[in-house]
Tab-separated table of C-alpha atoms in Angstrom:
chain	number	residue	atom	x	y	z
A	13	MET	CA	-25.856	-14.349	11.542
A	14	PHE	CA	-25.324	-18.523	11.545
A	15	VAL	CA	-21.641	-19.324	12.681
A	16	ARG	CA	-19.184	-20.798	9.957
A	17	ARG	CA	-16.146	-23.014	10.705
A	18	ILE	CA	-13.483	-20.841	8.518
A	19	ALA	CA	-9.545	-22.099	7.957
A	20	VAL	CA	-7.591	-19.102	6.377
A	21	VAL	CA	-4.212	-19.946	5.046
A	22	GLY	CA	-1.421	-17.667	5.260
A	23	THR	CA	-0.531	-14.620	7.815
A	24	GLY	CA	0.778	-11.326	6.523
A	25	TYR	CA	-1.225	-8.435	6.000
A	26	VAL	CA	-4.084	-9.621	4.437
A	27	GLY	CA	-4.318	-13.261	6.468
A	28	LEU	CA	-4.380	-12.314	10.261
A	29	THR	CA	-6.216	-9.458	9.063
A	30	THR	CA	-9.048	-11.544	7.025
A	31	GLY	CA	-8.938	-13.908	9.662
A	32	ALA	CA	-8.931	-11.803	12.876
A	33	CYS	CA	-11.255	-9.942	11.820
A	34	LEU	CA	-13.530	-12.809	10.758
A	35	ALA	CA	-13.049	-13.887	14.557
A	36	SER	CA	-14.179	-10.654	15.517
A	37	LEU	CA	-17.775	-11.229	13.475
A	38	GLY	CA	-18.499	-14.222	15.815
A	39	HIS	CA	-17.110	-16.958	13.299
A	40	ARG	CA	-15.113	-19.707	14.908
A	41	VAL	CA	-11.427	-19.569	12.638
A	42	VAL	CA	-7.649	-21.321	12.275
A	43	CYS	CA	-5.013	-19.277	10.802
A	44	ALA	CA	-2.392	-20.972	8.961
A	45	ASP	CA	1.355	-20.397	8.352
A	46	VAL	CA	4.436	-22.970	7.161
A	47	ASP	CA	6.326	-20.091	8.686
A	48	ALA	CA	6.193	-22.149	12.751
A	49	LEU	CA	8.101	-18.808	14.584
A	50	LYS	CA	5.821	-16.790	13.502
A	51	VAL	CA	2.698	-19.387	14.162
A	52	ALA	CA	4.319	-19.919	16.874
A	53	ARG	CA	4.147	-15.372	17.977
A	54	LEU	CA	1.483	-15.254	16.349
A	55	ARG	CA	-0.141	-18.489	19.374
A	56	ALA	CA	1.838	-15.980	22.481
A	57	GLY	CA	-0.553	-12.982	21.224
A	58	GLN	CA	2.348	-11.116	19.316
A	59	VAL	CA	2.452	-9.360	15.974
A	60	ASP	CA	4.880	-8.462	14.743
A	61	ILE	CA	3.198	-6.437	11.219
A	62	LEU	CA	2.640	-3.091	12.031
A	63	GLU	CA	-1.311	-2.958	11.926
A	64	PRO	CA	-3.250	-0.462	14.431
A	65	ASP	CA	-6.319	-2.768	16.305
A	66	LEU	CA	-5.282	-5.642	14.793
A	67	ALA	CA	-3.229	-7.471	18.194
A	68	ASP	CA	-5.791	-6.024	19.277
A	69	LEU	CA	-8.502	-8.086	17.769
A	70	VAL	CA	-6.051	-10.902	17.761
A	71	ALA	CA	-5.706	-10.721	21.336
A	72	ARG	CA	-10.181	-10.790	21.801
A	73	GLY	CA	-10.065	-13.400	19.245
A	74	ARG	CA	-8.146	-15.134	21.032
A	75	SER	CA	-9.808	-15.114	24.491
A	76	ALA	CA	-12.745	-15.875	23.007
A	77	GLY	CA	-11.575	-18.725	21.789
A	78	ARG	CA	-13.038	-17.707	18.549
A	79	LEU	CA	-9.561	-17.562	17.179
A	80	ASN	CA	-6.684	-20.254	16.344
A	81	PHE	CA	-3.294	-20.544	14.681
A	82	VAL	CA	-1.474	-24.143	12.666
A	83	GLU	CA	1.456	-24.676	11.271
A	84	GLY	CA	1.138	-26.722	7.653
A	85	ALA	CA	-3.164	-26.153	6.302
A	86	ARG	CA	-4.363	-29.441	5.575
A	87	TYR	CA	-4.260	-28.929	9.676
A	88	ALA	CA	-6.869	-25.444	9.130
A	89	VAL	CA	-8.390	-27.001	6.750
A	90	ALA	CA	-9.133	-29.909	7.511
A	91	ASP	CA	-12.555	-29.817	9.382
A	92	ALA	CA	-13.594	-25.852	7.749
A	93	GLU	CA	-16.484	-25.201	5.961
A	94	VAL	CA	-14.594	-21.998	4.325
A	95	VAL	CA	-11.047	-21.763	3.246
A	96	PHE	CA	-9.348	-19.403	2.618
A	97	LEU	CA	-6.815	-18.381	0.887
A	98	CYS	CA	-4.357	-15.167	2.269
A	99	LEU	CA	-1.333	-16.339	-0.050
A	100	PRO	CA	1.920	-14.002	-1.273
A	101	THR	CA	1.140	-12.731	-5.711
A	102	PRO	CA	4.095	-11.541	-5.824
A	103	MET	CA	6.122	-10.995	-9.770
A	104	GLY	CA	6.907	-13.187	-10.949
A	105	ALA	CA	8.909	-13.717	-14.358
A	106	GLY	CA	8.077	-10.397	-16.840
A	107	GLY	CA	6.305	-9.361	-14.502
A	108	ALA	CA	3.091	-12.154	-14.291
A	109	ALA	CA	2.266	-13.446	-10.873
A	110	ASP	CA	3.676	-15.989	-8.840
A	111	LEU	CA	0.473	-18.311	-8.128
A	112	SER	CA	3.180	-21.433	-7.468
A	113	ALA	CA	2.342	-20.651	-3.781
A	114	VAL	CA	-1.117	-20.420	-4.426
A	115	GLU	CA	-1.377	-24.350	-5.934
A	116	ALA	CA	1.465	-26.026	-4.189
A	117	VAL	CA	-1.547	-25.189	-1.100
A	118	ALA	CA	-4.102	-26.128	-3.828
A	119	GLY	CA	-1.892	-29.140	-4.344
A	120	GLU	CA	-1.383	-30.115	0.163
A	121	ILE	CA	-5.208	-29.446	0.538
A	122	ARG	CA	-7.072	-31.374	-2.074
A	123	ASP	CA	-7.281	-34.674	0.091
A	124	VAL	CA	-8.606	-32.413	3.070
A	125	LEU	CA	-10.403	-30.539	2.321
A	126	PRO	CA	-14.138	-31.650	4.372
A	127	ARG	CA	-16.769	-32.623	1.844
A	128	GLY	CA	-19.634	-29.634	0.571
A	129	ALA	CA	-16.070	-26.940	0.990
A	130	VAL	CA	-15.718	-23.810	-0.558
A	131	VAL	CA	-12.604	-22.472	-1.032
A	132	VAL	CA	-11.867	-18.524	-1.549
A	133	CYS	CA	-9.242	-17.090	-3.280
A	134	LYS	CA	-8.567	-13.370	-0.906
A	135	SER	CA	-5.131	-13.082	-2.524
A	136	THR	CA	-4.329	-10.843	-5.975
A	137	VAL	CA	-4.132	-13.641	-8.725
A	138	PRO	CA	-4.939	-12.918	-12.775
A	139	VAL	CA	-8.273	-14.826	-14.291
A	140	GLY	CA	-8.730	-18.011	-14.414
A	141	THR	CA	-7.025	-18.255	-11.713
A	142	SER	CA	-10.044	-19.580	-10.307
A	143	THR	CA	-11.113	-21.838	-12.838
A	144	ARG	CA	-7.191	-23.067	-12.680
A	145	VAL	CA	-7.137	-23.773	-8.520
A	146	ALA	CA	-10.752	-26.360	-9.116
A	147	ALA	CA	-8.806	-27.960	-11.643
A	148	LEU	CA	-6.644	-28.748	-9.481
A	149	LEU	CA	-8.434	-29.455	-6.782
A	150	GLY	CA	-9.892	-32.084	-8.572
A	151	ARG	CA	-13.145	-32.225	-6.179
A	152	ASP	CA	-16.610	-31.881	-8.106
A	153	ASP	CA	-18.272	-31.708	-4.108
A	154	VAL	CA	-15.653	-28.586	-3.635
A	155	ALA	CA	-16.726	-25.017	-4.774
A	156	VAL	CA	-13.763	-22.497	-5.467
A	157	VAL	CA	-14.579	-18.832	-5.296
A	158	SER	CA	-13.414	-15.281	-6.126
A	159	ASN	CA	-13.482	-12.438	-3.387
A	160	PRO	CA	-10.956	-10.705	-4.190
A	161	GLU	CA	-9.223	-7.580	-1.017
A	162	PHE	CA	-10.475	-3.856	-0.748
A	163	LEU	CA	-7.165	-3.680	2.102
A	164	ARG	CA	-4.555	-0.930	2.192
A	165	GLU	CA	-2.023	-1.390	4.765
A	166	GLY	CA	-2.445	1.670	7.631
A	167	SER	CA	-5.990	0.393	7.596
A	168	ALA	CA	-6.380	-3.097	6.858
A	169	VAL	CA	-8.413	-3.816	9.803
A	170	ARG	CA	-10.603	-0.135	9.116
A	171	ASP	CA	-10.601	-1.402	5.679
A	172	PHE	CA	-12.239	-5.234	5.783
A	173	LEU	CA	-14.520	-4.520	8.736
A	174	HIS	CA	-16.280	-0.260	6.058
A	175	PRO	CA	-15.767	-1.847	3.742
A	176	ASP	CA	-16.809	-0.341	0.964
A	177	ARG	CA	-18.092	-3.124	-0.999
A	178	ILE	CA	-18.152	-6.741	-0.958
A	179	VAL	CA	-16.970	-8.542	-3.797
A	180	VAL	CA	-17.969	-12.457	-4.699
A	181	GLY	CA	-16.991	-14.025	-8.408
A	182	ALA	CA	-18.208	-17.753	-8.398
A	183	ASP	CA	-19.903	-19.532	-11.053
A	184	SER	CA	-21.842	-21.123	-9.047
A	185	PRO	CA	-24.360	-18.673	-7.545
A	186	ARG	CA	-25.079	-20.912	-3.968
A	187	ALA	CA	-20.971	-20.609	-3.091
A	188	ALA	CA	-20.559	-17.647	-4.183
A	189	GLU	CA	-23.784	-16.234	-1.176
A	190	ARG	CA	-21.908	-19.034	1.138
A	191	VAL	CA	-19.125	-16.696	1.223
A	192	ALA	CA	-21.079	-12.479	0.801
A	193	ALA	CA	-23.017	-14.299	4.381
A	194	LEU	CA	-20.202	-14.492	5.686
A	195	PHE	CA	-19.808	-10.918	5.688
A	196	ALA	CA	-23.828	-10.238	6.079
A	197	LYS	CA	-22.814	-8.782	9.611
A	198	LEU	CA	-21.187	-6.138	8.071
A	199	GLY	CA	-24.604	-4.490	5.988
A	200	ALA	CA	-21.505	-3.633	3.235
A	201	PRO	CA	-22.849	-3.805	-0.539
A	202	THR	CA	-22.228	-6.546	-2.154
A	203	VAL	CA	-21.908	-7.383	-5.513
A	204	LEU	CA	-21.964	-10.655	-7.372
A	205	MET	CA	-20.280	-12.179	-9.929
A	206	ASP	CA	-19.085	-14.423	-12.613
A	207	ALA	CA	-15.634	-15.534	-11.334
A	208	ALA	CA	-13.347	-13.313	-13.952
A	209	SER	CA	-15.016	-10.333	-13.487
A	210	ALA	CA	-14.414	-10.747	-9.754
A	211	GLU	CA	-10.279	-11.348	-10.669
A	212	MET	CA	-9.971	-8.628	-12.928
A	213	VAL	CA	-11.414	-6.312	-10.272
A	214	LYS	CA	-9.145	-6.049	-8.228
A	215	TYR	CA	-6.414	-5.286	-10.888
A	216	ALA	CA	-8.355	-3.163	-12.153
A	217	ALA	CA	-8.839	-1.070	-9.505
A	218	ASN	CA	-5.784	-1.098	-8.999
A	219	CYS	CA	-3.986	-0.166	-11.911
A	220	PHE	CA	-6.456	3.012	-12.050
A	221	LEU	CA	-5.284	4.174	-8.464
A	222	ALA	CA	-1.394	3.734	-10.082
A	223	MET	CA	-2.999	5.784	-13.477
A	224	LYS	CA	-4.022	8.749	-10.896
A	225	LEU	CA	-0.620	8.696	-9.145
A	226	SER	CA	0.741	8.923	-12.187
A	227	TYR	CA	-0.876	11.547	-13.541
A	228	VAL	CA	-0.919	14.058	-11.118
A	229	ASN	CA	3.066	13.534	-10.598
A	230	ALA	CA	3.346	14.448	-14.089
A	231	VAL	CA	0.794	17.175	-13.857
A	232	ALA	CA	2.913	18.085	-10.719
A	233	GLU	CA	5.792	18.503	-12.878
A	234	LEU	CA	4.243	20.710	-16.152
A	235	CYS	CA	3.169	22.826	-12.773
A	236	GLU	CA	6.530	23.470	-12.039
A	237	LEU	CA	7.310	24.489	-15.769
A	238	VAL	CA	4.284	26.400	-15.670
A	239	GLY	CA	4.809	28.253	-12.624
A	240	ALA	CA	0.995	27.075	-11.036
A	241	ASP	CA	0.720	25.149	-7.660
A	242	VAL	CA	-0.238	22.215	-7.997
A	243	ALA	CA	-1.795	21.975	-4.026
A	244	SER	CA	-4.434	24.735	-6.188
A	245	VAL	CA	-4.656	22.984	-9.136
A	246	THR	CA	-5.781	20.074	-7.295
A	247	GLU	CA	-6.951	21.303	-5.294
A	248	GLY	CA	-9.747	22.625	-7.466
A	249	MET	CA	-9.837	19.048	-9.489
A	250	GLY	CA	-10.483	17.108	-5.673
A	251	HIS	CA	-14.322	18.868	-5.285
A	252	ASP	CA	-15.418	17.772	-9.254
A	253	ARG	CA	-17.285	14.711	-7.483
A	254	ARG	CA	-16.710	13.052	-10.867
A	255	ILE	CA	-12.598	13.197	-10.006
A	256	GLY	CA	-13.259	13.107	-6.180
A	257	GLN	CA	-10.028	14.199	-3.975
A	258	SER	CA	-9.071	10.971	-2.734
A	259	PHE	CA	-5.364	10.328	-4.625
A	260	LEU	CA	-4.167	13.506	-5.975
A	261	ARG	CA	-0.681	14.185	-3.756
A	262	PRO	CA	2.209	14.378	-5.311
A	263	GLY	CA	4.938	11.893	-4.010
A	264	PRO	CA	8.055	10.792	-5.097
A	265	GLY	CA	6.164	7.727	-6.777
A	266	TRP	CA	4.285	4.859	-5.375
A	267	GLY	CA	4.982	2.067	-4.243
A	268	GLY	CA	4.114	-1.291	-2.029
A	269	SER	CA	2.957	-4.820	-2.026
A	270	CYS	CA	0.284	-4.476	-4.612
A	271	LEU	CA	0.887	-1.549	-6.526
A	272	PRO	CA	3.867	-2.703	-8.695
A	273	LYS	CA	3.550	-6.424	-9.325
A	274	ASP	CA	-0.386	-5.331	-10.344
A	275	THR	CA	0.034	-2.806	-12.701
A	276	HIS	CA	2.224	-4.937	-14.380
A	277	ALA	CA	0.320	-8.644	-13.981
A	278	MET	CA	-2.711	-5.987	-16.327
A	279	VAL	CA	0.432	-5.963	-19.476
A	280	ARG	CA	0.778	-9.121	-18.988
A	281	ILE	CA	-2.589	-10.218	-18.494
A	282	ALA	CA	-2.784	-7.687	-21.649
A	283	GLU	CA	-0.848	-9.057	-23.851
A	284	ALA	CA	-1.361	-13.151	-23.048
A	285	VAL	CA	-4.963	-11.398	-24.665
A	286	GLY	CA	-4.053	-9.204	-26.876
A	287	VAL	CA	-4.407	-5.667	-26.208
A	288	ASP	CA	-1.430	-3.982	-25.433
A	289	PHE	CA	-2.862	-2.230	-22.306
A	290	SER	CA	-0.352	1.023	-23.423
A	291	LEU	CA	-2.332	3.286	-20.660
A	292	VAL	CA	-1.491	0.700	-18.107
A	293	LYS	CA	2.439	1.052	-19.612
A	294	ALA	CA	2.968	4.634	-19.905
A	295	THR	CA	1.280	4.461	-16.207
A	296	ILE	CA	4.711	2.595	-14.969
A	297	GLU	CA	6.928	4.594	-17.407
A	298	THR	CA	5.457	8.006	-15.328
A	299	ASN	CA	6.380	6.266	-12.178
A	300	GLY	CA	9.935	5.453	-12.478
A	301	ARG	CA	10.446	8.953	-13.888
A	302	GLN	CA	8.745	10.613	-11.180
A	303	GLN	CA	11.701	8.948	-8.925
A	304	ARG	CA	14.594	10.165	-10.351
A	305	ARG	CA	13.128	13.170	-10.554
A	306	VAL	CA	13.722	13.579	-6.801
A	307	VAL	CA	16.877	12.370	-8.014
A	308	ASP	CA	17.490	15.718	-10.501
A	309	LYS	CA	16.153	18.287	-7.668
A	310	LEU	CA	18.477	16.734	-5.046
A	311	ARG	CA	21.426	17.221	-8.046
A	312	ALA	CA	20.351	20.457	-8.636
A	313	ALA	CA	20.734	21.920	-5.284
A	314	VAL	CA	23.420	20.460	-4.176
A	315	GLY	CA	25.696	20.276	-7.311
A	316	THR	CA	26.973	17.319	-8.048
A	317	LEU	CA	25.350	13.292	-5.302
A	318	ALA	CA	28.810	11.984	-5.976
A	319	GLY	CA	30.351	12.776	-2.654
A	320	ALA	CA	27.279	14.446	-1.074
A	321	ARG	CA	26.223	13.550	1.841
A	322	ILE	CA	21.491	13.185	1.695
A	323	GLY	CA	20.217	12.625	4.894
A	324	VAL	CA	17.190	10.700	3.787
A	325	LEU	CA	13.583	10.566	6.389
A	326	GLY	CA	11.782	7.482	5.853
A	327	LEU	CA	11.951	4.507	3.840
A	328	ALA	CA	8.461	2.592	4.031
A	329	PHE	CA	5.749	2.998	0.935
A	330	LYS	CA	3.911	5.026	3.340
A	331	ALA	CA	3.414	6.318	6.949
A	332	GLY	CA	2.149	4.162	9.593
A	333	THR	CA	3.732	1.433	8.152
A	334	ASN	CA	7.489	-0.696	8.503
A	335	ASP	CA	6.750	-2.370	5.231
A	336	LEU	CA	9.478	-2.000	2.635
A	337	ARG	CA	8.221	-3.543	-0.053
A	338	ASP	CA	8.499	-1.856	-3.374
A	339	SER	CA	8.824	1.753	-1.328
A	340	PRO	CA	9.231	4.472	-3.489
A	341	ALA	CA	11.838	6.410	-0.620
A	342	LEU	CA	13.906	3.384	-1.941
A	343	ALA	CA	13.886	3.394	-5.297
A	344	VAL	CA	14.528	7.297	-4.913
A	345	ALA	CA	17.560	5.888	-2.618
A	346	GLU	CA	18.985	2.724	-4.313
A	347	LEU	CA	18.859	5.845	-6.962
A	348	LEU	CA	20.825	8.615	-5.786
A	349	ALA	CA	23.685	5.604	-4.234
A	350	PHE	CA	24.109	4.873	-7.776
A	351	GLU	CA	25.390	8.091	-8.793
A	352	GLY	CA	27.555	8.381	-5.957
A	353	ALA	CA	25.517	9.433	-2.918
A	354	GLU	CA	26.112	9.190	0.755
A	355	LEU	CA	23.502	8.233	2.522
A	356	VAL	CA	22.171	8.309	6.529
A	357	ALA	CA	18.392	7.985	6.698
A	358	HIS	CA	16.201	7.799	9.476
A	359	ASP	CA	12.548	5.790	9.084
A	360	PRO	CA	9.863	5.206	12.802
A	361	GLN	CA	9.894	1.908	11.839
A	362	VAL	CA	13.113	0.388	10.661
A	363	ASP	CA	16.303	-0.561	12.017
A	364	ARG	CA	17.494	-2.676	10.361
A	365	PRO	CA	20.713	-2.378	8.026
A	366	LEU	CA	20.237	-1.356	4.050
A	367	VAL	CA	22.165	-1.681	1.811
A	368	GLY	CA	23.496	1.304	0.085
A	369	MET	CA	22.945	3.045	2.875
A	370	THR	CA	23.041	4.407	7.002
A	371	VAL	CA	19.627	3.251	9.156
A	372	VAL	CA	20.053	5.715	11.792
A	373	GLY	CA	17.188	5.605	15.150
A	374	ASP	CA	17.477	9.604	14.866
A	375	PRO	CA	16.283	11.392	12.754
A	376	TYR	CA	19.117	14.173	14.241
A	377	ALA	CA	21.747	11.477	13.424
A	378	ALA	CA	20.296	11.437	10.055
A	379	VAL	CA	21.052	14.861	8.538
A	380	ARG	CA	23.869	15.381	10.463
A	381	GLY	CA	26.549	16.759	8.570
A	382	ALA	CA	24.206	16.536	5.802
A	383	ASP	CA	24.478	18.882	1.906
A	384	ALA	CA	21.096	18.339	1.644
A	385	VAL	CA	17.833	16.589	3.222
A	386	VAL	CA	14.937	14.120	1.404
A	387	LEU	CA	11.587	14.056	2.218
A	388	LEU	CA	10.066	10.865	1.255
A	389	THR	CA	7.942	9.375	3.887
A	390	ASP	CA	5.562	11.361	5.602
A	391	TRP	CA	5.464	10.301	9.227
A	392	PRO	CA	3.747	12.926	11.573
A	393	GLU	CA	6.558	12.960	13.453
A	394	PHE	CA	8.850	14.152	10.966
A	395	ARG	CA	6.328	17.932	10.812
A	396	SER	CA	7.476	18.124	14.629
A	397	LEU	CA	11.371	18.322	14.755
A	398	ASP	CA	12.777	20.371	15.676
A	399	TRP	CA	13.883	22.322	12.664
A	400	ALA	CA	16.703	25.002	14.308
A	401	ARG	CA	18.705	21.706	15.348
A	402	VAL	CA	17.858	19.945	12.072
A	403	ALA	CA	19.581	23.913	9.714
A	404	ASP	CA	22.528	24.377	12.971
A	405	GLY	CA	23.769	20.237	12.009
A	406	MET	CA	23.392	20.414	8.076
A	407	THR	CA	26.539	21.175	6.508
A	408	GLY	CA	23.881	22.487	2.959
A	409	SER	CA	20.509	24.967	3.036
A	410	THR	CA	18.019	22.650	1.370
A	411	VAL	CA	16.001	20.118	2.345
A	412	LEU	CA	13.113	18.586	-0.514
A	413	ASP	CA	10.154	18.164	0.567
A	414	THR	CA	8.466	15.192	-1.925
A	415	ARG	CA	5.276	14.992	0.668
A	416	ASP	CA	4.320	18.211	1.017
A	417	HIS	CA	4.033	17.132	4.222
A	418	LEU	CA	6.434	20.234	6.220
A	419	ASP	CA	5.738	23.438	7.386
A	420	PRO	CA	7.159	25.369	5.869
A	421	ASP	CA	6.532	28.763	8.379
A	422	ALA	CA	9.025	26.218	10.763
A	423	LEU	CA	12.056	25.437	7.633
A	424	HIS	CA	11.579	29.372	6.599
A	425	ARG	CA	12.519	30.324	10.482
A	426	ALA	CA	15.297	27.692	10.621
A	427	GLY	CA	16.968	29.364	8.070
A	428	LEU	CA	16.256	26.175	5.166
A	429	VAL	CA	15.130	26.153	1.622
A	430	LEU	CA	12.246	24.412	1.332
A	431	LEU	CA	11.031	22.802	-2.575
A	432	GLY	CA	8.705	21.034	-2.534
A	433	LEU	CA	7.014	18.797	-5.629
A	434	GLY	CA	4.359	20.883	-8.518
A	435	ARG	CA	6.476	24.230	-7.566
A	436	GLU	CA	8.003	26.698	-9.486
A	437	PRO	CA	11.851	25.792	-7.465
A	438	ALA	CA	12.143	29.638	-7.850
A	439	ARG	CA	8.539	30.627	-5.775
A	440	ASP	CA	9.246	27.937	-3.400
A	441	ALA	CA	12.417	30.397	-2.681
A	442	ASP	CA	11.342	33.307	-2.910
A	443	ALA	CA	8.050	32.436	-0.552
A	444	VAL	CA	10.249	29.972	1.577
A	445	ARG	CA	12.129	33.523	2.599
A	446	ALA	CA	9.428	35.942	2.537
A	447	ARG	CA	7.215	34.746	5.768
């Protein structure tokens, strides 16, 4: 494998993982960020992102002299053969992706890029962005390639080093092959295509996953009403190889840094060319409905939410991360607070103050005096709580498990009533009392 000089612009989840993993493959990588404090911390080996194995990879890359950090994109790209743009593309006005960071960096680096360099858009960007970046660079000697990321928070390093596939899109086959060669050591299937198709792949994949999650949440609601058990239903579905087991667990809604913005962006992309993508719109609407259903269940359990004390277990959008971006837990909490509930919350990786609730460092403090408890993030430590101690501290007796995470036997022995999603409520309570 050829060793390349690589610049990575942006040191968030995608950028830092990309830089550290490429360095682990033997390339020489310089990562750039506009945040001087973050750069200084990374140079000192301090990784603030909660991501398994990432800090170790950064340390090894630094020790081997293959990974460095600088402030400012132009200082990273000066002698780079390949430049990865790993920049935020948040939801902008009307749901469209905000490309201001990508466009600003393109303007910053265009005059300092080495002749013959390849610029790679790894951020999730709308179709046509590679063409837009090429126009902003204004360099006939610089190729622009799309190489979308498929990294899940909490398993980003593993996903990078053991990918299902590598997608590379470019109008120049030679440029696409240069980028694909960077990952040759991984031995993963590589799919080469045009840039527009590569940009669409990421949106199409994420919208499909969001649709699958919204679908199973709608099935869970139906199961409650007809007396079926969603866990049995999804087990039966998942053995069908056309469907598979993944993304078939109901929950309080989907969120995070990707699915919400990507589904909205897909709707806007479709509208721009005159397509009413009603399936994705329904996916978004169903997600909002699921969050409201969690609130409805708690209201039914305590009678009225105004003045009710609710213990909240979990705030991050998924276990294994400290990311609160578009967390369904926060969306549910906001709805509860709007109805006048008093919220006391605990998350193992969240210790900062949040509007509308009190955040405490101890799960038992979160549930003390609670009229009801709701589990919104399936951290492993919540499953092993001393539920007798929880019951002794609560005012009420209802625990709503939105992740099907807790052990019903443990809660039953503690005298608590466990409610879930996708099971008939009366059946839930009867099952708990019968054990």
